[in-house]
Amino acid sequence: DADVTQTPRNRITKTGKRIMLECSQTKGHDRMYWYRQDPGLGLRLIYYSFDVKDINKGEISDGYSVSRQAQAKFSLSLESAIPNQTALYFCATSDLSGRPSDTQYFGPGTRLTVL
Amino acid sequence: GQQVMQIPQYQHVQEGEDFTTYCNSSTTLSNIQWYKQRPGGHPVFLIQLVKSGEVKKQKRLTFQFGEAKKNSSLHITATQTTDVGTYFCAGNTDKLIFGTGTRLQVFP
């Protein structure tokens, strides 16, 4: 969905480096999410935020941190990247008052490779 | 914690054959959503089911929500090559939990 953008789209980095993935949305949604996708494991929730002052851990938050800089921006950081963080990362937004409620709108994804 | 499992993990079918993917939750859901991810793309919302026993259709796709609101299925009649992709269910309680997905390959 063009209303949700992610940068960078691809990144190759080395073990131990700090990496930030950025997500921006123009949908005006309060809720934003970071997911990780690995083959055979589906989409796993890393962190989510229901508004600017709200940050919550998902099922796999270890090794990650997030920042909700504004309603429209939600960034994901890997403080010290490790090879098993190699994955496809998706940002998503949702609106509880939408129809249907809480439908997730995904960005195009960031493919991260940690060597 | 809450888990949402899908089977099968992969399905290869000949064009024109039917396809079904099943979704099972460890807990009762308030609603369930289905998404499709084309190869190289991102998940896109298909539909939401809310009521116990609900059945919804979108052309050749039929979605069903179980009576106990713990399972769901997606059935595609007469698959086409455009149906290729990974289908995810996502169960909703206080937050959305995605299933493991079923990757569908359709051979012409």
XYZ file of C-alpha atoms in Angstrom, chain A residues 1 31 35 37 39-43 45 48 50 57 59 88 90 100-104 106-109, chain B residues 9-10 31 33 35 37 40-45 47-48 86 88 92 94-101:
50
model
C 0.000 0.000 0.000
C -1.828 2.047 15.461
C 6.534 -7.678 12.031
C 8.642 -12.714 8.348
C 9.927 -18.854 5.831
C 7.557 -21.277 7.517
C 7.064 -19.055 10.552
C 4.583 -16.585 9.192
C 4.442 -13.034 10.478
C 4.959 -9.342 15.923
C 3.372 -2.353 18.374
C -1.473 2.163 19.687
C 6.399 -5.597 23.133
C 6.162 -11.965 20.856
C 11.948 -9.658 5.850
C 7.156 -5.342 7.580
C -13.444 -3.579 9.343
C -11.738 -2.524 12.529
C -8.039 -3.150 12.962
C -7.401 -4.212 9.356
C -3.652 -4.180 8.861
C 1.338 -3.257 5.272
C 4.317 -1.439 3.869
C 6.393 -2.965 1.066
C 8.888 -4.570 3.451
C 2.322 -25.179 5.007
C 2.574 -25.693 1.232
C -12.847 -12.161 14.843
C -8.992 -11.874 9.195
C -4.628 -11.862 4.009
C 0.713 -12.132 -0.006
C 7.689 -10.635 -3.574
C 4.847 -8.554 -2.193
C 3.319 -7.636 1.104
C 0.222 -9.055 2.825
C -3.039 -7.573 1.634
C -6.302 -7.788 3.548
C -11.799 -10.326 4.517
C -12.878 -10.359 8.142
C 0.780 -17.177 0.611
C -2.471 -15.948 6.122
C -7.973 -11.302 16.899
C -6.865 -8.113 22.159
C -4.396 -8.008 19.283
C -3.952 -9.700 15.964
C -1.916 -12.918 15.838
C -0.965 -14.139 12.384
C -0.976 -17.770 11.427
C 2.020 -19.472 9.898
C 0.611 -19.156 6.383
